[in-house]
Rosetta silent file (secondary structure, phi, psi, omega in degrees, C-alpha in Angstrom):
SEQUENCE: MDEIVSENETGVARAKTAGEASPAQGSPALEVAGLQAWYGDRHVLKDVSLTARTGRILAIIGPSGCGKSTLLACLNRSIELAEGARWSGQVRLAGVPTQGWTADKVRERVGLVMQKPTPFPFSIERNITYALRNRGVRKRAQLSAAVEQQLRAVGLYDELSGDARRSALELSGGQQQRLCIARALAVEPGVLLLDEPCSALDIASTSAVEDVLRRAAKTCAIVIVTHNLAQARRLADDVVCMSGGEVAWEGTVDELFERQHNTVLRPLYGSDLL
SCORE:     score description
SCORE:     0.000 S_00000001
   1 L     0.000  120.789  175.110  -14.137  195.489  180.531 S_00000001
   2 L   -79.815  158.750 -174.118  -17.325  194.477  181.951 S_00000001
   3 E  -120.898  168.175 -177.777  -18.185  191.447  183.774 S_00000001
   4 E  -150.691  151.639 -167.028  -21.375  189.461  184.549 S_00000001
   5 E  -102.355  129.199  169.646  -21.688  186.808  187.237 S_00000001
   6 E  -118.744  174.228  174.041  -22.599  183.217  185.874 S_00000001
   7 E  -113.370  135.083  178.693  -23.510  179.963  187.764 S_00000001
   8 L   -91.248 -169.148  171.482  -21.944  176.833  187.112 S_00000001
   9 L   -53.099  -24.828  173.415  -23.741  173.373  187.638 S_00000001
  10 L   -96.451   18.930 -179.060  -23.702  173.630  191.332 S_00000001
  11 L    83.713   -5.531 -172.906  -25.041  177.412  191.239 S_00000001
  12 L   -80.053  137.784 -168.575  -21.893  178.705  192.354 S_00000001
  13 E   -74.635  147.667  164.823  -21.058  182.167  191.129 S_00000001
  14 E  -135.917  160.571 -174.768  -18.103  183.181  189.132 S_00000001
  15 E  -103.750  136.072 -176.991  -17.114  186.115  187.930 S_00000001
  16 E  -132.473  132.554  150.758  -16.828  186.265  183.828 S_00000001
  17 E   -13.332  143.149  167.005  -16.135  188.360  180.996 S_00000001
  18 L   -79.674  131.880 -164.656  -19.080  189.615  179.540 S_00000001
  19 L    78.408   -6.904 -170.267  -19.483  187.222  176.274 S_00000001
  20 L   -66.802  131.940  175.026  -16.958  184.860  177.583 S_00000001
  21 L  -103.189  151.075  177.153  -17.639  181.310  176.388 S_00000001
  22 L   -52.077  144.876  177.575  -16.384  178.034  178.069 S_00000001
  23 L   -71.319  139.085  172.254  -12.806  177.640  176.603 S_00000001
  24 L   -78.354  133.242 -171.507  -12.687  175.174  174.098 S_00000001
  25 L   -38.506  143.497 -177.766  -10.151  171.915  174.384 S_00000001
  26 L    69.629  -10.523 -173.193   -6.544  172.945  173.086 S_00000001
  27 L   -86.650  145.312 -176.194   -7.292  176.463  172.850 S_00000001
  28 E   -42.608  120.553 -176.181   -4.779  179.153  174.335 S_00000001
  29 E  -104.062  -40.418 -167.939   -5.761  179.566  178.114 S_00000001
  30 E  -141.785  146.745 -179.818   -2.247  181.576  178.746 S_00000001
  31 E  -148.266  122.466  176.704    0.239  183.188  176.112 S_00000001
  32 E  -113.234  102.652  179.762    3.528  184.427  177.257 S_00000001
  33 E  -132.852  140.093  173.836    5.907  186.381  175.040 S_00000001
  34 E    75.198   14.217 -171.606    8.995  188.201  176.001 S_00000001
  35 E   -58.163  120.099 -173.994    8.782  187.539  179.605 S_00000001
  36 E  -133.252  140.931 -171.562   11.764  189.088  181.481 S_00000001
  37 E  -147.802  138.263  176.778   12.285  189.164  185.419 S_00000001
  38 E  -127.973  141.735  172.963   14.820  190.623  187.770 S_00000001
  39 E  -116.500  124.934  178.948   15.466  190.444  191.603 S_00000001
  40 L    65.289 -132.321  161.908   17.636  193.494  191.883 S_00000001
  41 L   -74.228  -14.508 -153.962   20.560  193.519  189.489 S_00000001
  42 E   -93.186  105.001 -162.192   19.946  189.748  188.967 S_00000001
  43 E   -98.794  109.354  178.532   18.374  189.079  185.367 S_00000001
  44 E  -103.281  -36.737 -161.751   16.665  185.663  186.204 S_00000001
  45 E  -124.005  112.941 -164.709   14.288  185.345  183.410 S_00000001
  46 E  -121.651   97.064  163.332   15.640  186.424  179.602 S_00000001
  47 E    81.166   28.501 -166.740   13.165  186.566  176.841 S_00000001
  48 E   -82.907  125.409 -177.860   10.577  183.657  177.958 S_00000001
  49 E  -123.348  145.135  173.714    7.718  182.958  175.505 S_00000001
  50 E  -172.085  156.266  178.392    5.199  179.872  175.884 S_00000001
  51 E  -132.177  155.772  175.202    1.628  179.091  175.698 S_00000001
  52 E  -114.548  129.604 -176.147   -0.677  176.830  177.990 S_00000001
  53 E  -118.369  141.502 -175.710   -3.671  175.261  176.451 S_00000001
  54 L   -62.515  162.362  169.813   -7.220  174.388  178.197 S_00000001
  55 L    50.514   24.053  163.745   -7.552  170.618  178.582 S_00000001
  56 L  -131.060  146.861  158.491   -3.435  169.965  178.387 S_00000001
  57 E   -82.948  104.808 -176.261   -1.011  169.644  180.897 S_00000001
  58 E  -105.542  136.923 -175.236    2.264  171.649  180.520 S_00000001
  59 E  -102.025  127.628  173.613    5.582  170.726  182.560 S_00000001
  60 E  -104.691  124.540 -168.843    8.243  173.153  183.239 S_00000001
  61 E  -143.447  155.267 -173.015   11.239  171.468  183.703 S_00000001
  62 L   149.288  163.602 -179.405   15.162  172.247  184.288 S_00000001
  63 L   -53.877  154.157  179.843   17.999  172.417  186.586 S_00000001
  64 L   -68.020  124.117 -174.729   17.854  173.998  189.828 S_00000001
  65 L    75.508   35.554 -175.698   17.811  177.656  189.552 S_00000001
  66 L   -95.471   -3.983  178.657   17.103  177.949  185.892 S_00000001
  67 L   109.243   -7.409 -175.745   14.023  180.285  186.730 S_00000001
  68 H   -52.456  -47.310 -179.937   11.083  178.042  186.890 S_00000001
  69 H   -73.096  -26.841  169.614    9.476  179.226  190.182 S_00000001
  70 H   -48.423  -49.269 -172.747   10.425  182.658  189.125 S_00000001
  71 H   -68.372  -62.008 -171.467    8.023  182.026  185.582 S_00000001
  72 H   -60.675  -28.269 -168.382    5.186  180.901  187.952 S_00000001
  73 H   -91.941  -36.245  158.091    5.480  183.711  190.135 S_00000001
  74 H   -74.682  -33.468 -176.380    5.228  186.444  187.121 S_00000001
  75 H   -79.701  -16.592  174.066    2.258  184.526  185.737 S_00000001
  76 L  -113.531   16.458  174.645    0.442  184.778  189.153 S_00000001
  77 L    52.280    9.562 -172.423    1.910  188.416  189.889 S_00000001
  78 L   -75.929  -14.318 -176.491    3.069  187.097  193.295 S_00000001
  79 H   -49.017  -58.803 -174.063    6.693  188.397  192.120 S_00000001
  80 H   -27.566  -28.182  176.382    5.131  191.733  192.812 S_00000001
  81 H   -72.618  -46.694 -174.872    5.418  190.978  196.513 S_00000001
  82 L   -74.872  129.792 -175.082    9.302  190.515  196.664 S_00000001
  83 L   -64.997  140.253 -170.126   11.099  193.454  197.457 S_00000001
  84 L    54.467   12.386  160.433   13.199  194.940  194.433 S_00000001
  85 E   -75.966  153.865  164.618   11.672  192.389  191.869 S_00000001
  86 E  -140.993  159.162  148.746   10.485  193.542  188.496 S_00000001
  87 E  -165.783  170.178 -169.345    9.436  192.191  185.445 S_00000001
  88 E  -143.885  162.679 -176.087    8.066  193.048  181.998 S_00000001
  89 E   153.031  173.216  172.307    6.588  190.889  179.029 S_00000001
  90 E  -126.884  129.579  162.346    3.158  190.663  177.590 S_00000001
  91 E   -97.158  140.964  172.126    0.664  188.119  179.068 S_00000001
  92 E  -142.618  146.326 -175.416   -2.588  187.052  177.717 S_00000001
  93 E  -125.654  118.175 -162.690   -5.395  185.083  179.285 S_00000001
  94 L    40.456   37.824  170.280   -7.845  183.411  176.997 S_00000001
  95 L    99.367   -5.531 -163.405   -6.693  185.848  174.102 S_00000001
  96 E  -116.820  137.323 -178.935   -7.066  189.232  176.342 S_00000001
  97 E   -83.441  152.833 -178.522   -3.938  191.017  177.330 S_00000001
  98 L   -93.202   -4.978 -177.882   -3.195  191.665  180.845 S_00000001
  99 L   -63.569  127.047 -177.962   -1.517  194.766  180.720 S_00000001
 100 L    90.943   -5.373  177.008   -2.860  197.159  183.158 S_00000001
 101 L   -71.940  150.632 -178.127   -4.829  194.504  185.102 S_00000001
 102 L   -92.330  153.567 -168.126   -4.525  194.720  188.914 S_00000001
 103 H   -47.194  -52.859 -176.678   -2.475  191.458  190.465 S_00000001
 104 H   -55.892  -14.035 -178.387   -5.987  190.469  192.178 S_00000001
 105 H   -86.865  -46.544 -178.028   -7.763  190.454  189.140 S_00000001
 106 H   -58.466  -45.816 -175.772   -5.040  188.183  187.283 S_00000001
 107 H   -42.253  -43.267  174.702   -5.179  185.920  190.419 S_00000001
 108 H   -64.226  -14.993  175.614   -8.828  185.311  190.094 S_00000001
 109 H  -113.028    0.209 -168.046   -8.185  183.893  186.771 S_00000001
 110 E  -140.653   90.057  168.798   -4.609  182.306  187.430 S_00000001
 111 L   -55.880  164.223  175.029   -4.354  179.852  190.647 S_00000001
 112 L  -146.170  119.607  161.349   -1.230  178.854  192.469 S_00000001
 113 E   -98.770  130.585  162.388   -0.486  175.639  194.546 S_00000001
 114 L   -94.667 -178.404  176.632    2.975  175.968  196.144 S_00000001
 115 L   -37.311  -63.173 -154.302    5.528  173.195  197.198 S_00000001
 116 L   -93.929  147.810  157.875    4.608  172.836  200.655 S_00000001
 117 L   -55.004  129.680 -166.202    0.756  172.349  201.457 S_00000001
 118 L  -135.421   52.187  170.168   -0.689  175.896  202.868 S_00000001
 119 L   -52.153  145.454  158.465   -4.072  174.885  204.048 S_00000001
 120 L   -76.197  139.277 -172.087   -5.724  177.971  206.216 S_00000001
 121 L   -72.434   41.556  177.776   -5.749  177.371  209.634 S_00000001
 122 L  -140.981 -155.691 -176.898   -9.729  176.822  210.174 S_00000001
 123 E   -49.388  150.968  171.418  -12.266  174.190  208.671 S_00000001
 124 H   -66.039  -15.179 -172.440  -11.700  172.216  205.385 S_00000001
 125 H   -76.312  -57.113 -166.437  -15.299  173.795  204.402 S_00000001
 126 H   -70.180  -25.310  167.732  -14.022  177.349  204.942 S_00000001
 127 H   -57.208  -40.216 -161.283  -10.730  176.732  203.107 S_00000001
 128 H   -91.348  -32.270 -167.738  -12.620  175.865  200.070 S_00000001
 129 H   -95.261  -19.369 -165.341  -15.646  178.676  200.444 S_00000001
 130 H   -49.544  -64.657 -169.949  -12.957  181.275  201.728 S_00000001
 131 H   -73.812   -0.591  179.211  -12.642  182.738  198.229 S_00000001
 132 H   -94.116  -49.695  166.636  -16.285  182.571  196.880 S_00000001
 133 H   -32.222  -67.582 -150.608  -17.171  184.309  200.086 S_00000001
 134 L   -72.930  -18.381 -178.548  -14.837  187.186  199.324 S_00000001
 135 L   -89.208  -11.469  170.407  -16.602  187.255  195.597 S_00000001
 136 L   105.948   -1.882  167.186  -20.092  187.725  197.034 S_00000001
 137 L   -86.729   94.443 -157.124  -21.277  184.311  197.383 S_00000001
 138 L   -93.102  -37.483 -175.783  -23.453  184.118  200.392 S_00000001
 139 L   -57.994  117.336 -177.271  -26.321  181.222  199.753 S_00000001
 140 H   -62.898  -29.562 -162.608  -25.427  178.180  202.021 S_00000001
 141 H   -73.210  -31.154 -167.129  -27.037  175.780  199.429 S_00000001
 142 H   -86.511  -60.348  179.843  -24.368  177.152  196.836 S_00000001
 143 H   -48.814  -44.856  167.876  -21.511  177.021  199.079 S_00000001
 144 H   -58.703  -33.765 -165.573  -22.264  173.432  200.466 S_00000001
 145 H   -77.856  -43.491  168.230  -22.779  172.317  196.933 S_00000001
 146 H   -45.914  -51.077 -179.082  -19.351  173.872  195.935 S_00000001
 147 H   -54.229  -51.726 -178.070  -17.591  172.210  199.055 S_00000001
 148 H   -85.094    1.074  167.494  -18.768  168.878  198.011 S_00000001
 149 H   -76.961  -46.536  179.876  -18.233  169.257  194.410 S_00000001
 150 H   -87.250   -9.829  159.378  -14.674  170.153  194.880 S_00000001
 151 H   -56.867  -61.336 -173.695  -13.923  167.281  197.806 S_00000001
 152 H   -46.445  -50.474 -173.633  -15.219  165.046  195.274 S_00000001
 153 H   -61.982  -26.167  177.206  -12.981  166.061  192.606 S_00000001
 154 L  -109.156   30.561  172.241   -9.830  165.660  194.463 S_00000001
 155 L    55.991   19.225  171.979  -11.103  162.433  195.996 S_00000001
 156 H   -78.176  -20.530 -168.127  -11.590  163.680  199.692 S_00000001
 157 H   -54.262  -59.703  162.072  -14.853  163.437  200.119 S_00000001
 158 H   -45.846  -42.501  179.782  -15.229  159.718  200.845 S_00000001
 159 H   -57.005  -27.053  169.381  -11.987  159.908  202.889 S_00000001
 160 L   -87.562   -0.640 -166.585  -13.568  162.295  204.944 S_00000001
 161 L    42.087   41.584  174.398  -16.840  160.753  205.140 S_00000001
 162 L    64.559   11.653  170.052  -18.369  163.980  203.828 S_00000001
 163 L   -96.110  106.588  145.985  -17.264  165.961  206.957 S_00000001
 164 L   -75.574   27.864  178.946  -15.802  169.186  206.211 S_00000001
 165 L  -123.588   34.248  167.193  -15.929  170.845  209.150 S_00000001
 166 L   -88.479  179.455 -177.071  -12.767  169.293  210.852 S_00000001
 167 E   -79.639  133.668  149.313   -9.565  171.444  210.711 S_00000001
 168 H   -17.252  -52.261 -165.565   -7.596  171.574  207.559 S_00000001
 169 H   -76.624   -3.308  170.276   -4.695  171.003  209.789 S_00000001
 170 H   -72.519   -2.097 -166.069   -5.873  167.392  210.830 S_00000001
 171 L   -86.685  150.536  165.263   -5.314  166.392  207.346 S_00000001
 172 L   -64.150  165.697  164.631   -2.060  164.281  206.053 S_00000001
 173 H   -49.743  -73.043  177.735    0.291  166.197  203.685 S_00000001
 174 H   -43.563  -41.202  173.024   -1.006  164.577  200.866 S_00000001
 175 H   -53.651  -60.368 -170.323   -4.730  165.330  201.990 S_00000001
 176 H   -56.976  -34.945 -168.067   -3.696  169.237  202.565 S_00000001
 177 H   -65.840  -45.818  164.198   -2.018  169.299  199.055 S_00000001
 178 H   -45.657  -55.143  177.390   -5.429  168.125  197.671 S_00000001
 179 H   -54.174  -28.898 -178.983   -7.058  170.580  199.479 S_00000001
 180 H   -76.975  -39.992  166.048   -5.173  173.271  198.420 S_00000001
 181 H   -58.513  -32.161 -175.572   -5.835  172.173  194.777 S_00000001
 182 H   -89.471  -23.140  165.573   -9.373  172.044  195.560 S_00000001
 183 H   -66.226  -54.023 -176.604   -9.300  175.361  196.992 S_00000001
 184 H   -49.303  -46.853  176.427   -7.589  176.726  194.147 S_00000001
 185 L   -79.253  -10.632  170.762  -10.284  175.298  191.774 S_00000001
 186 L   -55.480  -57.363 -167.351  -13.511  176.425  193.482 S_00000001
 187 L   -86.428   28.442  170.453  -13.331  179.569  191.631 S_00000001
 188 L    47.355   83.860  176.349  -12.800  178.068  188.113 S_00000001
 189 L   -92.838  162.971  163.073   -9.498  179.696  187.125 S_00000001
 190 L   -59.885  -47.348  177.480   -8.553  179.452  183.707 S_00000001
 191 E  -137.136  141.092 -154.137   -5.137  178.424  184.502 S_00000001
 192 E  -124.970  127.196  174.104   -3.943  176.430  187.568 S_00000001
 193 E  -100.198  117.597  157.966    0.016  176.907  188.368 S_00000001
 194 E  -105.472  130.825  169.947    1.664  174.304  190.567 S_00000001
 195 E   -98.404  108.609  173.639    5.190  174.469  191.970 S_00000001
 196 L    46.795   71.354 -172.481    6.657  171.097  192.581 S_00000001
 197 L   -77.341  -13.947 -163.166    3.451  170.214  194.138 S_00000001
 198 L  -107.745  -11.050 -164.774    4.434  166.542  194.886 S_00000001
 199 L   -56.686  -20.280  178.024    8.206  167.011  196.202 S_00000001
 200 L  -115.799   12.464 -179.360    7.261  166.190  199.888 S_00000001
 201 L  -114.808  174.847 -168.896    4.530  163.614  199.478 S_00000001
 202 L   -99.362  179.728 -170.399    5.064  159.955  199.272 S_00000001
 203 H   -34.394  -52.312 -170.936    4.342  157.597  196.559 S_00000001
 204 H   -76.531  -36.695  165.551    0.520  157.020  197.029 S_00000001
 205 H   -43.019  -56.929  176.930   -0.103  160.743  197.719 S_00000001
 206 H   -47.343  -73.019 -162.105    1.921  161.984  194.615 S_00000001
 207 H   -53.004  -41.519  172.187   -0.263  159.341  192.525 S_00000001
 208 H   -65.162  -54.753 -174.935   -3.427  160.737  194.115 S_00000001
 209 H   -63.352  -23.441  177.209   -2.579  164.512  193.232 S_00000001
 210 H   -76.466  -32.413  163.643   -1.703  163.510  189.830 S_00000001
 211 H   -46.813  -53.335 -179.082   -5.005  161.753  189.304 S_00000001
 212 H   -65.084  -41.528 -173.786   -6.591  165.206  190.489 S_00000001
 213 H   -68.136  -52.338 -172.701   -4.413  167.148  187.997 S_00000001
 214 H   -62.110  -40.342  171.785   -5.427  164.978  185.170 S_00000001
 215 H   -88.130  -29.991 -179.879   -9.159  165.577  185.781 S_00000001
 216 H   -65.181  -43.662  167.467   -8.836  169.071  186.633 S_00000001
 217 L   -44.003   -5.045  170.661   -7.067  169.777  183.099 S_00000001
 218 L   -76.911  -19.389 -176.645  -10.224  168.850  181.548 S_00000001
 219 L  -121.846  -15.785  167.013  -11.621  172.423  182.279 S_00000001
 220 L  -135.169  178.047  140.598   -8.369  174.532  182.511 S_00000001
 221 E   -68.718  139.204 -177.603   -5.034  174.820  181.782 S_00000001
 222 E  -112.480  133.027  160.972   -2.445  173.292  184.069 S_00000001
 223 E  -128.809  145.460  173.494    1.304  174.217  184.213 S_00000001
 224 E  -142.854  138.742  172.906    3.375  172.591  186.851 S_00000001
 225 E   -97.285  124.962 -164.825    7.090  173.095  187.594 S_00000001
 226 L  -147.381  110.325  161.440    8.467  169.562  188.567 S_00000001
 227 L   -60.494   -8.903 -166.860   11.963  168.210  189.184 S_00000001
 228 L  -105.395   83.201 -179.721   11.009  164.983  188.651 S_00000001
 229 H   -32.014  -41.502 -178.420   11.487  163.793  184.853 S_00000001
 230 H   -58.575  -48.546 -174.474    9.493  160.568  185.448 S_00000001
 231 H   -82.103  -17.200  152.471    6.459  162.596  186.575 S_00000001
 232 H   -53.556  -44.022 -178.587    6.838  165.011  183.667 S_00000001
 233 H   -61.199  -61.262  159.009    6.682  162.033  181.500 S_00000001
 234 H   -14.849  -60.398 -148.017    4.025  160.731  183.269 S_00000001
 235 H  -120.590  -46.941 -170.393    1.526  163.599  183.724 S_00000001
 236 L   -67.481  139.096  160.001    2.533  166.192  180.887 S_00000001
 237 L   -83.709  -44.424  174.531    1.132  166.832  177.370 S_00000001
 238 E  -119.903  130.362  179.711    3.619  169.392  176.709 S_00000001
 239 E  -112.859  143.768  171.533    7.201  170.340  178.146 S_00000001
 240 E  -119.448  117.191  167.978    8.919  173.512  178.307 S_00000001
 241 E  -103.199  139.231 -149.258   12.650  173.071  179.136 S_00000001
 242 E  -115.722  127.895  154.105   14.385  175.855  181.202 S_00000001
 243 E  -139.062  120.235  174.621   18.078  176.795  181.119 S_00000001
 244 L    50.986   42.823  140.295   19.774  179.891  182.854 S_00000001
 245 L   101.671   13.236 -169.771   16.626  181.776  182.702 S_00000001
 246 E  -128.728  161.579  171.248   15.795  180.989  178.963 S_00000001
 247 E   -84.384  124.646 -178.326   13.623  178.226  177.144 S_00000001
 248 E   -94.932  -32.989 -169.455   15.982  175.675  175.785 S_00000001
 249 E  -148.970  150.605  157.206   13.300  173.517  174.281 S_00000001
 250 E  -158.554  151.866 -158.252    9.638  173.054  173.883 S_00000001
 251 E   168.909  168.686  158.465    7.428  170.258  172.322 S_00000001
 252 E   -68.539  156.966 -170.192    5.296  167.657  173.342 S_00000001
 253 H   -49.558  -52.156 -172.556    6.148  165.164  176.001 S_00000001
 254 H   -40.061  -56.249  173.907    6.231  162.461  173.282 S_00000001
 255 H   -55.920  -31.734 -173.742    8.967  164.412  171.097 S_00000001
 256 H   -81.765  -69.662 -160.215   11.059  165.144  173.959 S_00000001
 257 H   -77.944  -17.352 -179.950   11.228  161.680  175.703 S_00000001
 258 H   -94.450  -30.586 -169.797   10.734  159.493  172.579 S_00000001
 259 H  -141.478  -11.372 -175.617   12.772  161.242  169.868 S_00000001
 260 L  -129.607   23.649  169.054   14.756  164.316  171.381 S_00000001
 261 H   -54.660  -42.712  174.275   15.997  162.726  174.795 S_00000001
 262 H   -77.311  -50.068 -171.224   19.597  162.686  174.314 S_00000001
 263 H   -81.448    3.953  174.589   20.038  166.264  172.615 S_00000001
 264 H  -120.367  -27.521  176.709   17.744  168.164  174.867 S_00000001
 265 H   -78.484  -41.306 -160.210   17.825  166.281  178.344 S_00000001
 266 H   -68.127  -32.635 -178.857   21.556  165.091  178.481 S_00000001
 267 H   -61.266  -53.661  179.934   22.912  168.802  178.253 S_00000001
 268 H   -57.870  -48.108 -177.261   20.685  169.727  181.081 S_00000001
 269 H   -84.737  -57.046 -172.302   20.985  166.561  183.160 S_00000001
 270 L   102.789 -167.554  177.855   23.880  164.812  182.507 S_00000001
 271 L   -57.081  -49.551  174.354   23.564  161.005  182.358 S_00000001
 272 L   -78.822   67.992 -165.427   21.147  160.508  185.111 S_00000001
 273 L   -73.546  -40.723 -166.728   17.891  161.324  183.772 S_00000001
 274 L  -138.910    0.000    0.000   15.185  159.309  185.212 S_00000001
């Protein structure tokens, strides 16, 4: 499939499929059908299907060991890096089947932020421009514009007084996690996956990250795995509840917490829900 290079308002180049338009709010950015995964002989995911939509945040919740993180690894194709792991199923990005795509091509469109902040051990600026440079962006003005845009988007620009030359390792844990989100968003993914991104953060840092995700959801689909039901209730538009490697329930956050609280959550979590 042919690709062209377009530029966003900052002039940052982005690879797009020829004829691709900006996704409409509410349109399916990620569609999964019949997804299964194994680690060796252990069957971890069993016929998982879901849809994540542009402009909305989808929370994946469920007890420990139910397959939430494995699901994200399949969607980003990082599961293929694990020895003895395999997966099957259908995945569509913006309506396009990804069968036959390379893992790198998938990762260009599906970003992943892990539980522990993982900034690269060099400057803040280079963290954000790393993937852009790998994709051929070389003009200093474009790269500088991308750095400022992303630092402002995650609320770091003023905190750093605009100085992106500092080492990323000098930042606090919460700042590092926001930097990792900025790094993922710099290449304008259609889908951003986050695996427990706030589990190691304090209340203030968690609130800052949640604000970032609400803003990011305006331009892409957000899929967040969280063990924190209160966070899912605050942040998500849609929820998928998993149990034993399967989807136990899916719907809107209001349907879950306001109308089906007892029938869905209590069997999974018991009486201590929030």
